[in-house]
Short mmCIF file of C-alpha atoms and ligand atoms in Angstrom, two decimals:
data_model
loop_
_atom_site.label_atom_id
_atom_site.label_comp_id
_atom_site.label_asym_id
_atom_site.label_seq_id
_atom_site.Cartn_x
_atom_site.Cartn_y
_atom_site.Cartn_z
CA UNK A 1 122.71 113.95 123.43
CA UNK A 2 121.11 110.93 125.63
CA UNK A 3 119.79 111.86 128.79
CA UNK A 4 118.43 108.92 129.55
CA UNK A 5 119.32 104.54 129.78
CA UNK A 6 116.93 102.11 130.31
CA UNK A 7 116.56 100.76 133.89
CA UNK A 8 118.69 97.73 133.05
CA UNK A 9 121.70 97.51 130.81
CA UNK A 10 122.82 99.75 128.41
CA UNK A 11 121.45 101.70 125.55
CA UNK A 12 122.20 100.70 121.94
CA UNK A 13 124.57 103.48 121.03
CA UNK A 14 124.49 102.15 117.37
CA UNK A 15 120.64 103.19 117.66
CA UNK A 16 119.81 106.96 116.61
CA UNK A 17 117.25 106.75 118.84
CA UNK A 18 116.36 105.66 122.63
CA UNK A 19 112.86 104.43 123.27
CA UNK A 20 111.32 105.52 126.50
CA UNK A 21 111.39 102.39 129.09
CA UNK A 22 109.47 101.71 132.36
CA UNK A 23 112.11 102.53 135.27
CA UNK A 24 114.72 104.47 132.99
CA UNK A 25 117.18 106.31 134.55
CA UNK A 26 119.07 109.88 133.89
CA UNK A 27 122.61 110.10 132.59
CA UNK A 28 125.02 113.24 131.20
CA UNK A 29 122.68 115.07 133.59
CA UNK A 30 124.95 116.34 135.93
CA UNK A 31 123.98 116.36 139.70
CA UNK A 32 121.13 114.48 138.66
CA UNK A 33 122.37 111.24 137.19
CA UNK A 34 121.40 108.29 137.91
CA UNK A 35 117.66 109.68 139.34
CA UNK A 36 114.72 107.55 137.85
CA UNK A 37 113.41 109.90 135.21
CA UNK A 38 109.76 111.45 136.47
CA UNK A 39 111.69 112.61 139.65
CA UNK A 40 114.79 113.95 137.82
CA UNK A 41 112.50 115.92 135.61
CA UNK A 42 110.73 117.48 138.44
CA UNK A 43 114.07 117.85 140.66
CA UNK A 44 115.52 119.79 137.08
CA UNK A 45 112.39 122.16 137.08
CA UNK A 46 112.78 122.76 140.49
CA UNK A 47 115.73 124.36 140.35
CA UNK A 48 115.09 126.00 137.08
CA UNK A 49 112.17 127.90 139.30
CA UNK A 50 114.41 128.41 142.12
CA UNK A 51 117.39 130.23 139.82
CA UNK A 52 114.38 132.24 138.59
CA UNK A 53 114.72 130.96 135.43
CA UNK A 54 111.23 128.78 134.81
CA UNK A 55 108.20 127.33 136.74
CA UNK A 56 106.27 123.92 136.82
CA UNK A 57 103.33 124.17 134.25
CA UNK A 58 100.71 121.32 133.07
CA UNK A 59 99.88 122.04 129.58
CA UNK A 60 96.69 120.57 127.64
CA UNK A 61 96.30 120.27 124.22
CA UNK A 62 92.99 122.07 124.29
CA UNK A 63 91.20 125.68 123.03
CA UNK A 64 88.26 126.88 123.19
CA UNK A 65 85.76 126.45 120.94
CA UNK A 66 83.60 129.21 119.47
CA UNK A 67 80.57 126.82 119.02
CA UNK A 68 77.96 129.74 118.16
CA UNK A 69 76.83 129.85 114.03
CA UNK A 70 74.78 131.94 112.21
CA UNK A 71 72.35 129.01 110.71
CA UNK A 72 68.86 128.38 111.39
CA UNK A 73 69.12 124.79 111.92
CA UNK A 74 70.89 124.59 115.25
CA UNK A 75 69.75 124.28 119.21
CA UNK A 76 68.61 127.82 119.89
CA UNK A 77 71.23 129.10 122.67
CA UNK A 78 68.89 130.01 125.45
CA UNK A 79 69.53 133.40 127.04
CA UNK A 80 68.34 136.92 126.57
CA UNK A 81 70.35 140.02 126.31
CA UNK A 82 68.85 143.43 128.31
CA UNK A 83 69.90 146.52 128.32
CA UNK A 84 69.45 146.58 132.26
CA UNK A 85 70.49 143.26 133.32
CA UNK A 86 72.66 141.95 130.51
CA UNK A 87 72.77 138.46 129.82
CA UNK A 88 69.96 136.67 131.22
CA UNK A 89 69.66 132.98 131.14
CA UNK A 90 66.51 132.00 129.77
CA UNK A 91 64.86 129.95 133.19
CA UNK A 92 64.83 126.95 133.27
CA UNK A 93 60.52 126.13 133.12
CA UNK A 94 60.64 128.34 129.98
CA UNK A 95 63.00 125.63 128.19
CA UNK A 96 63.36 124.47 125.62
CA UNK A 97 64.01 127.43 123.41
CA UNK A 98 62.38 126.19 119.86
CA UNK A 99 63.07 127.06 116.65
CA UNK A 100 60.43 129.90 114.93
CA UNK A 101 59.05 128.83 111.64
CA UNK A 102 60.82 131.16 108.71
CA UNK A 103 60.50 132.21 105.17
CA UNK A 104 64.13 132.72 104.49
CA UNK A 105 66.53 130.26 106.10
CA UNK A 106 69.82 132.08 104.10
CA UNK A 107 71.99 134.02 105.90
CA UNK A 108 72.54 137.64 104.63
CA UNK A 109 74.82 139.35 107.06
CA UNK A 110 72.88 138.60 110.15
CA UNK A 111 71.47 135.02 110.93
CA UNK A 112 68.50 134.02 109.77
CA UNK A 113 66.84 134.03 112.97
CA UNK A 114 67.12 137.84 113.16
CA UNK A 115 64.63 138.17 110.58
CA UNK A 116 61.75 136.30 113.00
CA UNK A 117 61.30 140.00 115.20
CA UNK A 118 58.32 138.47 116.95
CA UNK A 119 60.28 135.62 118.21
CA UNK A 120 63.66 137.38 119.17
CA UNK A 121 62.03 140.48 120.68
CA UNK A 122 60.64 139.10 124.82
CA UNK A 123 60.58 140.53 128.06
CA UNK A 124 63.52 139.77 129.68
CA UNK A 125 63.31 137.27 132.26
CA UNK A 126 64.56 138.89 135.34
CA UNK A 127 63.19 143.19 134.88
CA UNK A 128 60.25 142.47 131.98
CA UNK A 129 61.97 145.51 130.26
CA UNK A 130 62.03 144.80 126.04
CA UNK A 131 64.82 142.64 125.36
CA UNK A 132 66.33 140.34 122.54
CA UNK A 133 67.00 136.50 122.38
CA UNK A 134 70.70 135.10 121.05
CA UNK A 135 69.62 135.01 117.29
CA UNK A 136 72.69 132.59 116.72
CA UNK A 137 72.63 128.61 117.22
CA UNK A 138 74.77 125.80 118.69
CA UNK A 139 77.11 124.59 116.70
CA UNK A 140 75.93 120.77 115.17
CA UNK A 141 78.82 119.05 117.39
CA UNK A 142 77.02 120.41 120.44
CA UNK A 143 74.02 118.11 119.45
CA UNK A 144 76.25 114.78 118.11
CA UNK A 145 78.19 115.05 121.03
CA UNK A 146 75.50 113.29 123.08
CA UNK A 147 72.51 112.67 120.90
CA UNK A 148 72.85 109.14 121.71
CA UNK A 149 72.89 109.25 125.46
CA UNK A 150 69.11 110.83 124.78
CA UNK A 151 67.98 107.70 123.12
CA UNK A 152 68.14 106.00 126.00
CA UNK A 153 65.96 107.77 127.71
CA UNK A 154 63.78 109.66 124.81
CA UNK A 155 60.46 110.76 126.91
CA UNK A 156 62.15 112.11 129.56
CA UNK A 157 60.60 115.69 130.03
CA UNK A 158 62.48 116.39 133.13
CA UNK A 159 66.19 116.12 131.98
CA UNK A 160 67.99 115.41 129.06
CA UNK A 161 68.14 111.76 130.63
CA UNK A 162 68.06 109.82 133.43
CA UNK A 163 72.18 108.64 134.49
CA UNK A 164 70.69 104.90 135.13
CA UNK A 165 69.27 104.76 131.69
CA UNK A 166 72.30 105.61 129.86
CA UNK A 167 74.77 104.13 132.39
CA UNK A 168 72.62 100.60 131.61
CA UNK A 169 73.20 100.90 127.65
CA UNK A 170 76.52 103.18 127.56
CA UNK A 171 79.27 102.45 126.20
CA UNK A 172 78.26 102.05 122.27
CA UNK A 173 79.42 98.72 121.11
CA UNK A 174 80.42 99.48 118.05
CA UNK A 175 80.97 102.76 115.91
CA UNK A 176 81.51 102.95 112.55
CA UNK A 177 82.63 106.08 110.38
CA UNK A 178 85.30 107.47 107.88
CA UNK A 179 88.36 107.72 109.67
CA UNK A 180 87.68 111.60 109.73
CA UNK A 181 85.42 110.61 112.69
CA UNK A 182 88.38 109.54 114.64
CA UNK A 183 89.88 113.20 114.53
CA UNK A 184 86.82 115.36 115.11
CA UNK A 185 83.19 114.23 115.88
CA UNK A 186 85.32 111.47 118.43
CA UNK A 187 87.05 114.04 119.85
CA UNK A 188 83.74 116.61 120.83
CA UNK A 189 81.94 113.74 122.03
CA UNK A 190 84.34 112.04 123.88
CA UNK A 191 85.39 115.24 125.60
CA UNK A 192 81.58 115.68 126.24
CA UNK A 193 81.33 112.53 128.36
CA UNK A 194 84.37 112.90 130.20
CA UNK A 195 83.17 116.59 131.45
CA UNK A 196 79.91 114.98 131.81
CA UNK A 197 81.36 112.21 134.10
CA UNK A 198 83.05 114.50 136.17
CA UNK A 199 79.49 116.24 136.78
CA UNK A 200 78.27 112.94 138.16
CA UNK A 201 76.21 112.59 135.48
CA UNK A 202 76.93 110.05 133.46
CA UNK A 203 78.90 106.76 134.77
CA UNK A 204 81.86 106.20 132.20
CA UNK A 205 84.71 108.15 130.63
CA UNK A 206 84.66 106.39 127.21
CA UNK A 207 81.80 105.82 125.24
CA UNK A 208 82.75 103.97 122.30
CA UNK A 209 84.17 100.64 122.47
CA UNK A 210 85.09 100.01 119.41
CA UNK A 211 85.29 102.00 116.45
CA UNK A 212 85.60 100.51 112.69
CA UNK A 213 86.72 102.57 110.05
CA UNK A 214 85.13 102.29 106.50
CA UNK A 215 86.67 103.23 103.52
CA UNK A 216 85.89 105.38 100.66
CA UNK A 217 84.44 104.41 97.46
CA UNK A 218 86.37 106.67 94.36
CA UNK A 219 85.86 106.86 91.10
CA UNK A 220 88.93 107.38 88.79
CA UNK A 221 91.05 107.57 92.02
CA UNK A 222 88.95 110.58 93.04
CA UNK A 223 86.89 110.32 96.76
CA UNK A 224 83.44 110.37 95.79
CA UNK A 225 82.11 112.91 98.00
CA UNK A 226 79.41 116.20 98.30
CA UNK A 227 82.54 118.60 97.93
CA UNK A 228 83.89 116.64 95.18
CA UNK A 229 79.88 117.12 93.24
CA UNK A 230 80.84 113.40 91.76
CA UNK A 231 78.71 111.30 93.36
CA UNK A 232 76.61 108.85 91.15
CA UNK A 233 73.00 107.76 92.45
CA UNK A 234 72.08 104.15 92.67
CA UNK A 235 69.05 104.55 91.25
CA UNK A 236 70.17 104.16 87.83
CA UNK A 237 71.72 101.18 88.79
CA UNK A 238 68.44 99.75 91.07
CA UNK A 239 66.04 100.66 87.92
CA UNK A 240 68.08 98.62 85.76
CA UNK A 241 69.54 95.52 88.28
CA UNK A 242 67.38 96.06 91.02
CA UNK A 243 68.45 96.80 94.59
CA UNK A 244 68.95 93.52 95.76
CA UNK A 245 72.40 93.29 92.91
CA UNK A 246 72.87 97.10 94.31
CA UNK A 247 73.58 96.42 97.39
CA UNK A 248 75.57 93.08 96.92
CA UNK A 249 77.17 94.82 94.51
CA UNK A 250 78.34 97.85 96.88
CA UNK A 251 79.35 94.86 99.57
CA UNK A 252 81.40 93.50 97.25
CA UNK A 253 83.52 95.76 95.42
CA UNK A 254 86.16 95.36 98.47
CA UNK A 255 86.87 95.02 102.24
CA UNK A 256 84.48 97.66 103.66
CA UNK A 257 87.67 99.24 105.93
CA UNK A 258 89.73 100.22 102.70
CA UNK A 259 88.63 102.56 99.85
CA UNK A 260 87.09 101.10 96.72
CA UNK A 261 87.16 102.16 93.21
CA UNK A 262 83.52 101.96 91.95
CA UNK A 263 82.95 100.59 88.58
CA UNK A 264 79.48 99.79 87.07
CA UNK A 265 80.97 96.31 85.17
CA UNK A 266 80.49 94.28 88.22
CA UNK A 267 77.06 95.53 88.97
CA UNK A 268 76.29 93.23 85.70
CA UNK A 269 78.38 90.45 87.26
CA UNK A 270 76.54 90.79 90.27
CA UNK A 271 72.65 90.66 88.90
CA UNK A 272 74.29 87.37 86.30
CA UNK A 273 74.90 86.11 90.12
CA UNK A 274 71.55 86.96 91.33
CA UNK A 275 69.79 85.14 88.24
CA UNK A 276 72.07 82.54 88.77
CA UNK A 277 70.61 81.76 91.66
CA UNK A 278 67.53 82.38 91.18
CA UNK A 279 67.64 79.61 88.09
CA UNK A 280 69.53 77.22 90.54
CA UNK A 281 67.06 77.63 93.47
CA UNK A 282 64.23 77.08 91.47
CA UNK A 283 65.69 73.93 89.47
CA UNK A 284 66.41 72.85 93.61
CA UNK A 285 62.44 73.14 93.78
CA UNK A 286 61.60 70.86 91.46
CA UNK A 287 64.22 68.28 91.32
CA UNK A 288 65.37 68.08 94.69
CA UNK A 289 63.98 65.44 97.30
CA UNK A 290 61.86 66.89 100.55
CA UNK A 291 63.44 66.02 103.95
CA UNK A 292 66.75 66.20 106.58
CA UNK A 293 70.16 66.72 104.24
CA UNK A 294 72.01 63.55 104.54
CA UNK A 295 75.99 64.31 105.45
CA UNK A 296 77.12 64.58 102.02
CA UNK A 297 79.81 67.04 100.67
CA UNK A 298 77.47 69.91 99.59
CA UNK A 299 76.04 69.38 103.22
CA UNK A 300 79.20 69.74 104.64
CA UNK A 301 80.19 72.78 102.49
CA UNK A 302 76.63 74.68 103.68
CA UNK A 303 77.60 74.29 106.77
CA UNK A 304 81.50 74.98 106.40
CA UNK A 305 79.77 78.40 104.62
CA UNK A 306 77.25 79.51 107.85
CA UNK A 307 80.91 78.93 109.61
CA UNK A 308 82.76 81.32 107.20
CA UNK A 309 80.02 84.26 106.47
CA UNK A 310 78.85 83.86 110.40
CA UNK A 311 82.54 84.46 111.21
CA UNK A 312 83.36 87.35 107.99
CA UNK A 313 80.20 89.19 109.02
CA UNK A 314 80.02 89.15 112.51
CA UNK A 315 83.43 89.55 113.68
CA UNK A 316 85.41 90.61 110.84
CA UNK A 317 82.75 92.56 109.02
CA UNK A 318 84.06 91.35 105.61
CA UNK A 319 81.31 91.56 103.37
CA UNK A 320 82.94 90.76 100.23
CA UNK A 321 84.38 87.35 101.43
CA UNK A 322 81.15 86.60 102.77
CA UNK A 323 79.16 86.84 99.57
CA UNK A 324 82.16 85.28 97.90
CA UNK A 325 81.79 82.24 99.84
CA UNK A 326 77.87 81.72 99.15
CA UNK A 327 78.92 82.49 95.25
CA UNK A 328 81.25 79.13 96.12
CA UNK A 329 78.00 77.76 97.94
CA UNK A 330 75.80 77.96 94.85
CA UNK A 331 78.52 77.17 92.09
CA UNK A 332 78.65 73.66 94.39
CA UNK A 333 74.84 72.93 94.72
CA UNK A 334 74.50 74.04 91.08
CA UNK A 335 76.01 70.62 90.27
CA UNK A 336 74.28 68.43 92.19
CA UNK A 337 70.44 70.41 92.55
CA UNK A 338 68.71 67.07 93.11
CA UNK A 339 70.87 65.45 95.87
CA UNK A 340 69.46 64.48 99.26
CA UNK A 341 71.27 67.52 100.63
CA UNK A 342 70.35 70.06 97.82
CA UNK A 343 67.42 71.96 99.64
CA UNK A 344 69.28 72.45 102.83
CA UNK A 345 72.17 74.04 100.52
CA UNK A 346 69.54 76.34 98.74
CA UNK A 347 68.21 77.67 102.15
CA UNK A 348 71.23 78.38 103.21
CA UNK A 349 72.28 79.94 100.68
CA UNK A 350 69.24 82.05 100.53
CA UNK A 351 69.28 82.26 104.03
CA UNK A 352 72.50 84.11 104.52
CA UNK A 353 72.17 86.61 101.31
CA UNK A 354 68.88 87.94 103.06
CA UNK A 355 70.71 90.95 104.76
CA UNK A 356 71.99 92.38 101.51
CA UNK A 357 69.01 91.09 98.97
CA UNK A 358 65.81 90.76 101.08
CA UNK A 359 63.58 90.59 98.20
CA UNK A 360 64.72 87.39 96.17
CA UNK A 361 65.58 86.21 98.69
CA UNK A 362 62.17 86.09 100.69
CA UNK A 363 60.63 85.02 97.08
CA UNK A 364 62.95 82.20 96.60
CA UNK A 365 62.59 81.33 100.70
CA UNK A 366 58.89 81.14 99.81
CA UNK A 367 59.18 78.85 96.73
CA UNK A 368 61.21 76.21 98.33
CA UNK A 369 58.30 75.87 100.61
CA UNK A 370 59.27 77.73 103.84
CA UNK A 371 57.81 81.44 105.05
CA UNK A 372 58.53 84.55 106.55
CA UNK A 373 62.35 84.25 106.46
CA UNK A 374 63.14 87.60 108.00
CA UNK A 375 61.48 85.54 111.34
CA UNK A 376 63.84 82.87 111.03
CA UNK A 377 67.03 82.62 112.99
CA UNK A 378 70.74 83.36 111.77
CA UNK A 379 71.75 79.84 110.36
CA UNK A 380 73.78 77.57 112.74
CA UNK A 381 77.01 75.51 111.28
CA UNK A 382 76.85 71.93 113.12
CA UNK A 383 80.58 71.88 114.11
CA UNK A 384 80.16 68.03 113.90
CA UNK A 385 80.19 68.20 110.16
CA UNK A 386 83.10 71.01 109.98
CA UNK A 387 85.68 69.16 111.03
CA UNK A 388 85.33 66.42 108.36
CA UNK A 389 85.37 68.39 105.91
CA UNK A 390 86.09 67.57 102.66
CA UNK A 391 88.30 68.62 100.05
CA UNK A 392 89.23 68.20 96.64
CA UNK A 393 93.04 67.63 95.26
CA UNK A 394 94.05 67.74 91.36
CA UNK A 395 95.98 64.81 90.54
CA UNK A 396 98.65 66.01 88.23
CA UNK A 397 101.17 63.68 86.15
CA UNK A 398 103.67 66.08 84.74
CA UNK A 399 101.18 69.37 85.14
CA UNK A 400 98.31 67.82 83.21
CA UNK A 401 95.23 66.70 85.35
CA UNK A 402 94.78 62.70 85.72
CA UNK A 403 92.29 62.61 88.24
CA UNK A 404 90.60 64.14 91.13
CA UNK A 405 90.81 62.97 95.26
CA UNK A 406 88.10 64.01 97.71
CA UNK A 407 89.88 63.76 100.78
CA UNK A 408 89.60 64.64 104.64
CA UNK A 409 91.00 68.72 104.93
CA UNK A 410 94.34 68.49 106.77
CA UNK A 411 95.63 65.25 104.96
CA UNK A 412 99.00 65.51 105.18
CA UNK A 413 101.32 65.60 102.02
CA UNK A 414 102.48 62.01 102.52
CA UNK A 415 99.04 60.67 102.47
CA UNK A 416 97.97 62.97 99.51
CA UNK A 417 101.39 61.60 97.68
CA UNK A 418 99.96 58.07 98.92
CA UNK A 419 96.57 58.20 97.57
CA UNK A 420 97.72 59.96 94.24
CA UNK A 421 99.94 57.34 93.59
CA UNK A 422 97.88 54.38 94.28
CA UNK A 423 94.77 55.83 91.78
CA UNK A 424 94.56 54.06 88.52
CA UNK A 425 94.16 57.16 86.28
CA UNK A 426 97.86 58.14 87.33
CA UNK A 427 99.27 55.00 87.11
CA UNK A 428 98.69 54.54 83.70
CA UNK A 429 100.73 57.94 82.86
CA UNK A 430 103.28 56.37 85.29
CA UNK A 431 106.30 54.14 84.01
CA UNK A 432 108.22 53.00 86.79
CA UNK A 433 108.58 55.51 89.88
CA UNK A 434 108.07 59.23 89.67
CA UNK A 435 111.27 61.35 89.77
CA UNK A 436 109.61 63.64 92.08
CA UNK A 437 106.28 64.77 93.67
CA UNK A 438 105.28 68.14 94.52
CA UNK A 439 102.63 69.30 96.93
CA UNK A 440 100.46 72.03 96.67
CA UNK A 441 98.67 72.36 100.01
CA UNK A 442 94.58 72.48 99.58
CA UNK A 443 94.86 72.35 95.96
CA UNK A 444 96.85 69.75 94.04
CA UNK A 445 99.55 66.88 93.50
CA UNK A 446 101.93 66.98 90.54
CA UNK A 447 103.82 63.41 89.75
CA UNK A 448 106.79 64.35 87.77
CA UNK A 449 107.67 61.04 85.99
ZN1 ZN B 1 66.50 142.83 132.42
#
């Protein structure tokens, strides 16, 4: 039954359910219809805990957490336990508590700290009578919950860090992870800064501000993964490609925020790109004129390119697309690797690979003439020479290809129709006027005659 109707109006009744709405009001509630809903729900418990019959009660979603394990590699939990005293904090100029060197770091019904006697048996702190350290260790999530407030401030031997320090680089741009990240390592460390917050110590409640979830790369459907024990190694693949096709490779098999199926044909695709243009930069070398790029159309797509992979990587972090548009970069200047415009195509092309294949790409930088091109800035598009760019359109005379326009992109379909019809090639398939024309926008015209 409804207990509640929006502020205004009436609730669908043809609906099965009612969504909550800013300023909604109470109704088949009795005494209490018509009350806006926050105070009807407190004016209801109220006189639930009045008949005797229930109280007002805040309930969070949250346990506690057990966050001691029996593993060597963990922060050492700093207290002692005495026989006279109890549990002694170990003080404070006697931190940190580090870890003992071992021969055995196995559990075997004890932890494996037990087994270090001279480091677990001390005086205890506060009598000196023989007492025994925590043998346990913090749980990992104690550490990643705030391991990265510490690099701001990593020679601080007074305090974990200093609140200006971390308040000057907090919160974390970016953070990128499975999206099993969101549900648990998120959770411990956001908790961790919000206690920490209240404490004064830190001066924000959130500290990522942004998170990006990448996808998983299966094989046969399968998540390759540890638990899984099908993981394959890339260095099969880098002795026999090299890592600079590895890593493209890996960037392109997909969008990086949705899972990938890995396959080893493309890897060979990848390094025939990589030789590809290696052959085209070098022909570039030798055939192509020194000097400023003139604004021709290969000009025009380099720079239409540094637009697209500046805008895929940086904002959109889609690798794939990205490479995929400097494959389109070198397919282009492959045609034309002694134009006026032909080195400035090859450097950037080269230019914007370097992330994912630094080392042919720094050869190839060097070749053309240039050094150090890890130095050199990100490539800039000249937005002059984006916005006429060009494009071409298959001329079509019923579906078989007449002839080619290079026009302005954005031509509208009349002009395209225009053009198409006016070019010689077409009009001698033409007899009289075409029944029909259809447009394909971006890629061609088809003259039905
Ligand atoms: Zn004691």
């Amino acid at each position: 039954r409804r207990v509640v109707r929006p502020a205004e109006g009436e609730a669908d009744e043809a609906e099965p359910y009612l969504a909550h709405t800013e300023g909604e009001v109470l109704v088949n509630s009795g005494e209490f219809d018509g009350l806006p809903a926050p105070e009807g729900g407190r004016r209801i418990v109220e006189r639930l805990e009045a008949e005797g019959s229930g109280r007002p009660a805040v309930n969070f979603r949250i346990r506690d957490w057990g966050f001691s394990r029996q593993r060597y590699w963990g922060c050492p939990i700093p207290v002692v336990y005495c026989d006279v005293c109890g549990i002694v904090p170990v003080p404070d100029e006697q931190l940190p508590v580090l870890l003992p060197d071992i021969e055995d770091y196995k559990p075997k019904g004890r932890p494996p700290l037990a087994q270090a006697e001279e480091w677990v048996n001390v005086p205890c702190p506060a009598c000196e009578a023989p007492a025994r350290r925590e043998t346990e260790t913090m749980d990992t999530f104690v550490d990643s919950s705030w391991y990265f407030l510490r690099y701001c401030d990593p020679w601080n031997d007074e305090a974990p860090f200093e609140r200006a320090a971390v308040d000057y680089w907090n919160p974390i741009d970016l953070y990128i992870g499975g999206v099993d990240h969101a549900t648990v390592h998120m959770i411990y460390a956001r908790f961790w800064m919000k206690v920490l917050n209240d404490l004064g110590l830190i001066g924000f409640r959130e500290p990522f501000a942004r998170f990006y979830s990448n996808g998983w790369v299966t094989l046969g459907n399968v998540k390759i993964s540890k638990r899984a024990g099908n993981a394959i190694g890339p260095e099969q693949f880098v002795e026999m490609h090299g890592a600079d096709a590895c890593r493209l490779n890996i960037l392109f098999l997909g969008p990086a925020n949705e899972d990938m199926e890995w396959t080893e044909s493309s890897i060979e695709g990848m390094a025939r790109f990589v030789r590809r243009l290696w052959r085209v930069a070098l022909e570039v070398c030798e055939l192509a004129p020194e000097g400023e790029p003139v604004d021709d159309a290969l000009a025009r797509k380099a720079h239409a390119t540094i637009a697209k992979v500046t805008d895929d990587v940086g904002r959109r972090f889609a690798f794939n697309t990205a490479i995929a548009a400097v494959m389109e970069l070198v397919n282009e200047l492959s045609r034309d690797t002694g134009g006026r415009s032909a080195r400035f195509a090859a450097e950037t092309a080269v230019s914007l690979l370097q992330p994912y294949a630094p080392h042919v790409t720094e050869e190839l930088w060097e070749r053309l003439g240039r050094s150090r091109l890890w130095t050199q800035p990100w490539p800039a598009a000249d937005a002059a020479l984006l916005e006429h760019e060009t494009i071409e359109i298959a001329v079509q005379v019923n579906g078989k290809l007449r002839d080619r326009l290079h026009v302005p992109a954005g031509t509208s379909d009349d002009e395209l129709i225009a053009l198409a019809l006016a070019s010689e090639r077409v009009r001698a398939h033409m007899n009289g006027d075409p029944r029909r024309t259809i447009v394909v926008p971006g890629r061609l015209v088809n003259v039905v005659v």
